[in-house]
Amino acid sequence: MILFALFNLLFLSLVAGDNESPSQHRRFLGHSDATGGEKKGFSPIELTLISAAAAIVLFLLALIGVFFYLKKMKRSYRVDTAPSPPRSGNERLVIFKQLGVPLTFDNVVQGTGNFTARNCIGSGGFGSTYRAEISPGTTVAVKRLTVEMCQGVPQFNAEIRSLRQIKHPNLITLIGYYASPSEMFLVYNYLPGGSLEDFIRSKRNQVTGVQAVSKIALDIAVALAFLHDDCRPCVLHRDVKPSNILLDNDLNAYLSDFGLSRLLEGFESHVTTGVAGTFGYVAPEYALTCRASPKSDVYSYGVMLLELISDKRALDPSFSSQENGYTIVSWAVMLRREGRTEEVFAPGMWESGPEMMLRELLQLGLICTAETAPGRPTMKQVTMKQVNNGASVVLLVNDNHNRHCKRSLALATYDDSQEKNLSEGKLVQAM
């Protein structure tokens, strides 16, 4: 306002010459008058006003510069330091599995570095996951949920206590949780092998054998088959993708984030597609109707399998150069249709073979991603198909780890006609 007033006064002083003679206007412009008078510039008042206005402009520009600099520094600081969890005075964790060391609200939060970005090991629609070192040799994974996305604490407690009953060798173990109106997080066992997403990214520089790929694919198929068919009620994952699959040092695969969509029931605006899932992995019918089914998980599994054998992402940047912009599904279909099947696989994988197993994995990925739900197999069928293709050899690598998996396989039904349909790429109706 002060700057505006100064400019206003300056303007009025300059235009005051409306009642002055032309000679006075010429003197203002620095010209001598008609009588040969001396040149005359700005008056002292005018010079004072101009100087004051210029000084204020420079001052305001400096303030603006300082403002944006501090704003940038604040944003940079936030990346490394998340807000401290609000305290209610009764921070008590609910523990389901003892680790041999005390597990408290304080040492979990401190173990994550107060949820700093450097300890973040993954992010998704349900929240971010952090590595937390509780004590030397004891590390856990902490899934911090966005409170606004969750149901109330009583409903949250009820759902969590239901989820803790779901146990399987290929499901990540829930150790405990904390829930309050202002903070909610889950504590899982930590796996040093990282996520499948990290594995796919790292193996781009080396050839990974089909046995290792088949083992990972089978582990996840068994886990999903268990959730769909052995749990009552049926548990839908709704967000199967490489970042939600974790590995140990022996490449045993574990499915995480199962059942979390139930914690967010009634709040689904957190996902990019409007449903509980990630764009690129969501089945067409689920994206259109927002109604999930076991076949929705099958589609997501198929996308994951195509990523695993190709080292491509679901929406890989390399697809943008293709006509119409392919997804990994349409890209793989196009290559197989044109007789370029070997180009689907990661560099060196096709040459390492065996070719038959590679073709079967590709065929399975494409059938799982059939456009319509009835055209996809069930997860039990997917599991048995992989065993019949030779993945059963991999299953025996770690007998202790897979004892429950063998039980799940024994429960699966898979007749010869279904095997023939899958081998020929025909549509498979739900069992």
XYZ file of C-alpha atoms in Angstrom:
431
model
C 0.000 0.000 0.000
C 2.890 2.385 0.792
C 4.421 1.680 -2.595
C 1.108 2.322 -4.303
C 0.718 5.668 -2.467
C 4.195 6.805 -3.480
C 3.558 6.018 -7.117
C 0.205 7.746 -6.900
C 1.788 10.903 -5.505
C 4.435 10.808 -8.208
C 1.850 10.407 -10.916
C -0.248 13.308 -9.588
C 2.771 15.563 -9.452
C 3.647 14.726 -13.033
C 0.182 15.278 -14.418
C -0.394 18.438 -12.426
C 0.812 20.260 -15.513
C -2.613 20.046 -17.078
C -3.051 23.653 -15.955
C 0.502 24.665 -16.713
C 1.875 26.272 -19.852
C 3.555 24.249 -22.656
C 6.852 25.787 -21.635
C 6.539 24.231 -18.220
C 5.909 20.842 -19.860
C 9.054 21.276 -21.912
C 11.043 22.125 -18.789
C 9.783 18.925 -17.181
C 11.115 16.997 -20.163
C 14.472 18.743 -19.804
C 14.195 21.130 -22.748
C 14.884 24.859 -22.615
C 11.891 27.077 -23.078
C 11.216 29.347 -26.035
C 12.931 32.256 -24.341
C 16.178 30.332 -24.143
C 15.821 29.538 -20.418
C 18.112 26.985 -18.725
C 17.312 23.254 -18.887
C 15.474 21.975 -15.877
C 15.121 18.260 -14.733
C 13.090 16.561 -12.023
C 12.138 18.556 -8.975
C 13.552 17.545 -5.564
C 10.170 16.125 -4.499
C 9.932 14.055 -7.664
C 13.447 12.700 -7.209
C 12.674 11.813 -3.588
C 9.513 9.960 -4.591
C 11.284 8.033 -7.379
C 14.161 7.043 -5.077
C 11.787 5.911 -2.352
C 9.726 3.865 -4.807
C 12.832 2.196 -6.252
C 14.125 1.347 -2.780
C 10.810 -0.215 -1.805
C 10.671 -2.247 -5.031
C 14.153 -3.616 -4.361
C 13.184 -4.413 -0.788
C 10.043 -6.276 -1.881
C 11.983 -8.240 -4.500
C 14.476 -9.267 -1.823
C 11.634 -10.385 0.438
C 10.124 -12.462 -2.366
C 13.495 -14.086 -3.026
C 13.961 -14.940 0.645
C 10.408 -16.345 0.802
C 10.929 -18.756 -2.100
C 14.356 -19.783 -0.807
C 12.958 -20.639 2.625
C 10.035 -22.453 1.031
C 12.431 -24.583 -1.016
C 14.556 -25.336 2.040
C 11.465 -26.322 4.014
C 10.324 -28.685 1.264
C 13.793 -30.255 1.122
C 13.765 -30.674 4.883
C 10.408 -32.423 4.790
C 11.792 -35.101 2.467
C 14.280 -36.153 5.125
C 12.178 -35.552 8.233
C 8.578 -36.733 8.374
C 6.271 -35.183 10.983
C 6.658 -36.738 14.403
C 3.824 -39.139 15.214
C 1.306 -37.462 17.517
C 1.350 -38.865 21.037
C -1.786 -39.674 22.979
C -0.056 -40.570 26.257
C -0.971 -44.252 25.930
C 1.243 -45.504 23.098
C 0.960 -49.271 23.446
C 1.700 -51.686 20.642
C -0.372 -54.827 20.226
C 2.148 -57.657 19.795
C 1.288 -60.957 18.074
C 4.786 -62.429 17.835
C 7.672 -61.999 20.246
C 11.057 -61.137 18.753
C 13.178 -61.698 21.830
C 13.647 -57.961 22.346
C 11.160 -55.397 23.696
C 8.981 -53.839 21.007
C 7.475 -50.478 21.947
C 5.993 -47.467 20.225
C 9.115 -45.435 20.973
C 11.738 -47.898 19.747
C 9.759 -48.643 16.585
C 9.452 -44.957 15.704
C 13.074 -44.307 16.676
C 14.133 -47.334 14.627
C 12.649 -45.748 11.510
C 14.486 -42.506 12.253
C 11.089 -40.902 12.887
C 9.886 -42.220 9.514
C 12.623 -40.526 7.505
C 12.896 -40.914 3.753
C 16.281 -42.645 3.977
C 14.613 -45.563 5.791
C 11.668 -45.793 3.388
C 11.829 -49.086 1.474
C 8.586 -48.804 -0.467
C 5.424 -46.797 -1.030
C 1.994 -47.715 -2.327
C -1.694 -46.921 -2.186
C -1.967 -48.163 1.402
C 0.969 -46.156 2.773
C 4.762 -46.243 3.015
C 6.956 -48.991 4.449
C 10.046 -48.252 6.528
C 12.995 -50.272 7.750
C 13.366 -50.082 11.530
C 16.370 -51.389 13.430
C 15.093 -52.151 16.918
C 18.454 -53.403 18.215
C 21.632 -54.832 16.670
C 20.536 -57.898 14.730
C 16.803 -57.184 15.056
C 15.139 -55.349 12.195
C 11.453 -55.047 11.321
C 9.415 -53.474 8.541
C 6.873 -50.831 9.534
C 3.896 -50.037 7.315
C 2.707 -46.526 8.169
C -0.893 -45.969 7.080
C -2.576 -42.655 6.359
C -5.067 -42.298 9.171
C -7.613 -40.428 7.043
C -7.825 -43.451 4.731
C -8.622 -45.951 7.468
C -11.767 -46.836 9.319
C -12.176 -45.864 12.961
C -9.945 -47.443 15.597
C -12.539 -50.036 16.799
C -13.156 -51.273 13.248
C -9.429 -51.210 12.544
C -8.725 -53.313 15.631
C -11.375 -55.836 14.615
C -10.046 -56.209 11.072
C -6.434 -56.549 12.231
C -7.333 -59.264 14.705
C -9.054 -61.075 11.863
C -6.063 -60.694 9.540
C -3.635 -62.065 12.122
C -5.352 -65.436 11.768
C -4.241 -65.633 8.128
C -0.925 -67.491 8.164
C 0.975 -69.078 5.306
C 4.685 -69.601 4.552
C 4.450 -67.277 1.552
C 2.619 -64.467 3.340
C 4.571 -61.809 5.203
C 4.246 -62.252 8.988
C 2.364 -59.602 10.962
C 4.273 -59.043 14.232
C 2.052 -56.355 15.729
C 0.397 -52.994 15.195
C -0.429 -49.630 16.689
C -3.693 -47.749 16.175
C -4.920 -44.415 17.499
C -7.091 -41.662 16.011
C -3.907 -39.850 14.930
C -1.426 -42.630 14.053
C -1.642 -46.160 12.642
C 1.089 -48.547 11.567
C 1.692 -52.272 11.158
C 4.886 -54.109 12.109
C 6.046 -56.986 9.876
C 9.094 -59.209 9.798
C 11.856 -57.681 7.686
C 13.188 -59.530 4.632
C 16.744 -58.668 3.559
C 16.243 -59.613 -0.075
C 14.181 -56.502 -0.800
C 11.158 -56.348 -3.058
C 10.564 -58.133 -6.343
C 10.596 -54.706 -7.965
C 14.183 -54.234 -6.742
C 15.060 -57.741 -7.927
C 13.719 -57.103 -11.431
C 15.593 -53.820 -11.630
C 18.869 -55.333 -10.437
C 18.772 -58.399 -12.665
C 18.687 -56.287 -15.794
C 22.472 -56.373 -15.639
C 22.692 -60.148 -15.311
C 21.034 -63.259 -16.693
C 18.530 -64.857 -14.309
C 17.715 -68.501 -14.904
C 14.213 -69.707 -15.560
C 14.330 -71.856 -12.393
C 14.694 -68.798 -10.157
C 11.912 -66.982 -12.030
C 9.640 -70.037 -11.814
C 10.273 -70.377 -8.093
C 9.246 -66.796 -7.378
C 6.188 -67.062 -9.616
C 5.097 -70.301 -7.945
C 5.515 -68.926 -4.407
C 3.169 -66.028 -5.159
C 0.691 -68.237 -7.018
C 0.496 -70.553 -3.990
C -0.018 -67.589 -1.643
C -2.850 -66.156 -3.743
C -4.481 -69.566 -4.138
C -4.441 -69.878 -0.342
C -6.080 -66.456 0.123
C -8.750 -67.175 -2.482
C -9.650 -70.768 -1.643
C -8.448 -71.673 1.846
C -9.571 -68.554 3.719
C -13.132 -68.002 4.863
C -14.262 -65.549 3.804
C -12.182 -65.314 0.656
C -9.431 -62.688 0.922
C -8.810 -60.541 -2.151
C -5.475 -58.800 -2.352
C -6.498 -56.096 -4.888
C -2.978 -54.719 -5.343
C -0.677 -57.520 -6.529
C 2.488 -55.969 -7.979
C 6.274 -56.439 -7.672
C 6.679 -53.831 -4.918
C 4.255 -55.823 -2.732
C 6.272 -59.030 -3.114
C 9.276 -59.430 -0.821
C 12.232 -61.832 -1.065
C 14.605 -63.415 1.410
C 18.211 -64.269 0.673
C 17.188 -67.650 -0.806
C 14.737 -66.036 -3.260
C 11.724 -67.361 -1.376
C 8.901 -64.937 -2.205
C 6.369 -63.512 0.247
C 3.199 -61.570 -0.498
C 2.662 -58.418 1.563
C -0.226 -55.959 1.986
C -2.807 -58.768 1.783
C -6.116 -57.825 3.367
C -5.214 -54.148 3.766
C -8.005 -53.093 1.423
C -10.440 -54.234 4.116
C -8.914 -51.680 6.482
C -9.723 -48.964 3.956
C -13.237 -50.070 3.147
C -15.398 -47.101 2.292
C -12.383 -44.959 1.422
C -11.029 -45.752 -2.030
C -10.010 -42.367 -3.399
C -6.368 -43.018 -2.429
C -5.634 -45.026 -5.561
C -4.885 -43.708 -9.008
C -7.653 -45.702 -10.684
C -10.510 -45.055 -8.238
C -10.285 -48.671 -7.010
C -7.950 -50.444 -4.593
C -5.152 -51.104 -7.025
C -2.398 -49.586 -9.121
C -2.799 -48.392 -12.691
C -1.300 -50.931 -15.080
C -2.154 -53.895 -12.844
C -5.913 -53.458 -12.497
C -8.167 -55.813 -14.451
C -10.367 -54.090 -17.088
C -13.662 -55.151 -15.511
C -12.505 -54.041 -12.051
C -11.520 -50.616 -13.370
C -14.931 -50.231 -15.041
C -17.207 -51.565 -12.303
C -15.083 -51.124 -9.127
C -16.138 -54.659 -8.209
C -13.192 -56.888 -7.357
C -13.120 -60.684 -7.660
C -10.475 -63.411 -7.441
C -10.045 -63.038 -11.203
C -8.971 -59.420 -10.620
C -6.019 -60.718 -8.610
C -5.308 -63.257 -11.358
C -4.979 -60.417 -13.875
C -2.568 -58.521 -11.618
C -0.571 -61.709 -11.113
C -0.320 -62.126 -14.891
C 1.056 -58.599 -15.286
C 3.592 -59.321 -12.539
C 4.631 -62.539 -14.288
C 5.168 -60.710 -17.590
C 7.330 -58.167 -15.762
C 9.344 -60.948 -14.139
C 10.231 -62.671 -17.416
C 10.801 -59.501 -19.468
C 12.415 -57.067 -17.002
C 9.922 -54.492 -18.291
C 7.518 -52.450 -16.208
C 3.751 -52.673 -16.553
C 3.825 -49.246 -18.220
C 7.425 -49.236 -19.385
C 8.706 -45.966 -20.919
C 9.934 -47.958 -23.929
C 6.327 -48.689 -24.874
C 5.660 -45.000 -25.571
C 7.510 -45.273 -28.877
C 5.131 -48.012 -29.995
C 2.046 -47.200 -31.991
C -0.940 -46.456 -29.734
C 1.256 -46.750 -26.606
C 1.373 -50.340 -25.385
C 1.001 -51.771 -21.910
C 3.143 -54.801 -21.115
C 0.165 -57.033 -21.914
C -0.543 -55.629 -25.386
C 3.219 -55.446 -26.061
C 3.686 -59.152 -25.268
C 0.617 -60.112 -27.304
C 1.921 -58.124 -30.266
C 5.373 -59.749 -30.169
C 3.972 -63.257 -29.955
C 1.492 -62.589 -32.756
C 4.333 -61.379 -34.975
C 6.432 -64.461 -34.230
C 8.956 -62.542 -32.091
C 8.376 -64.453 -28.870
C 12.033 -64.435 -27.826
C 11.965 -60.612 -27.718
C 9.565 -60.729 -24.766
C 12.202 -62.205 -22.482
C 14.975 -60.416 -20.623
C 18.348 -60.382 -22.391
C 20.047 -63.777 -22.126
C 17.048 -65.608 -20.675
C 15.846 -67.067 -23.974
C 19.324 -68.337 -24.797
C 19.690 -69.975 -21.349
C 16.390 -71.868 -21.812
C 14.824 -74.311 -21.588
C 12.664 -72.918 -24.359
C 9.589 -74.972 -23.467
C 9.450 -73.646 -19.894
C 9.902 -70.087 -21.134
C 7.061 -70.446 -23.624
C 4.831 -71.894 -20.913
C 5.574 -68.974 -18.571
C 4.727 -66.481 -21.309
C 1.560 -68.387 -22.189
C 0.534 -68.411 -18.533
C 1.121 -64.666 -18.200
C -1.015 -63.982 -21.261
C -3.874 -66.250 -20.178
C -3.920 -64.657 -16.726
C -4.269 -61.241 -18.393
C -7.141 -62.238 -20.686
C -9.390 -59.247 -21.287
C -12.461 -60.851 -19.731
C -12.599 -62.508 -16.316
C -14.076 -65.853 -17.521
C -11.081 -66.188 -19.842
C -8.645 -66.358 -16.923
C -7.768 -69.415 -14.826
C -8.128 -69.550 -11.071
C -5.013 -69.251 -8.917
C -5.265 -72.971 -8.111
C -5.164 -73.708 -11.811
C -2.201 -71.355 -12.223
C -0.375 -73.146 -9.402
C -0.916 -76.607 -10.813
C -0.036 -75.466 -14.311
C 3.350 -74.294 -13.081
C 3.958 -77.523 -11.195
C 3.104 -79.544 -14.293
C 5.479 -77.399 -16.332
C 8.442 -78.255 -14.130
C 8.242 -75.778 -11.256
C 7.675 -78.722 -8.903
C 11.412 -79.332 -9.052
C 11.928 -75.838 -7.648
C 9.306 -76.461 -4.971
C 11.524 -79.111 -3.372
C 14.498 -76.781 -2.923
C 13.478 -75.810 0.611
C 11.341 -78.563 2.073
C 10.722 -76.875 5.440
C 9.654 -73.611 3.873
C 7.292 -75.250 1.395
C 5.652 -77.925 3.555
C 2.459 -75.870 3.770
C 2.728 -75.034 0.078
C 2.590 -78.741 -0.765
C -0.605 -79.000 1.267
C -2.086 -76.131 -0.745
C -1.126 -77.860 -3.966
C -2.747 -81.086 -2.789
C -5.999 -79.194 -2.223
C -6.000 -77.875 -5.778
C -8.091 -79.648 -8.391
C -6.912 -79.667 -11.925
C -8.290 -82.097 -14.490
C -6.897 -83.021 -17.904
C -9.392 -80.916 -19.865
C -8.350 -77.772 -17.972
C -4.693 -78.612 -18.585
C -5.410 -78.948 -22.293
C -7.288 -75.633 -22.408
C -4.421 -73.810 -20.739
C -1.827 -75.404 -23.014
C -3.801 -74.422 -26.098
C -4.459 -70.910 -24.836
C -8.216 -71.365 -24.720
C -10.525 -69.510 -22.369
C -10.895 -71.155 -18.999
C -14.102 -70.825 -17.028
C -13.986 -70.369 -13.268
C -13.935 -73.569 -11.286
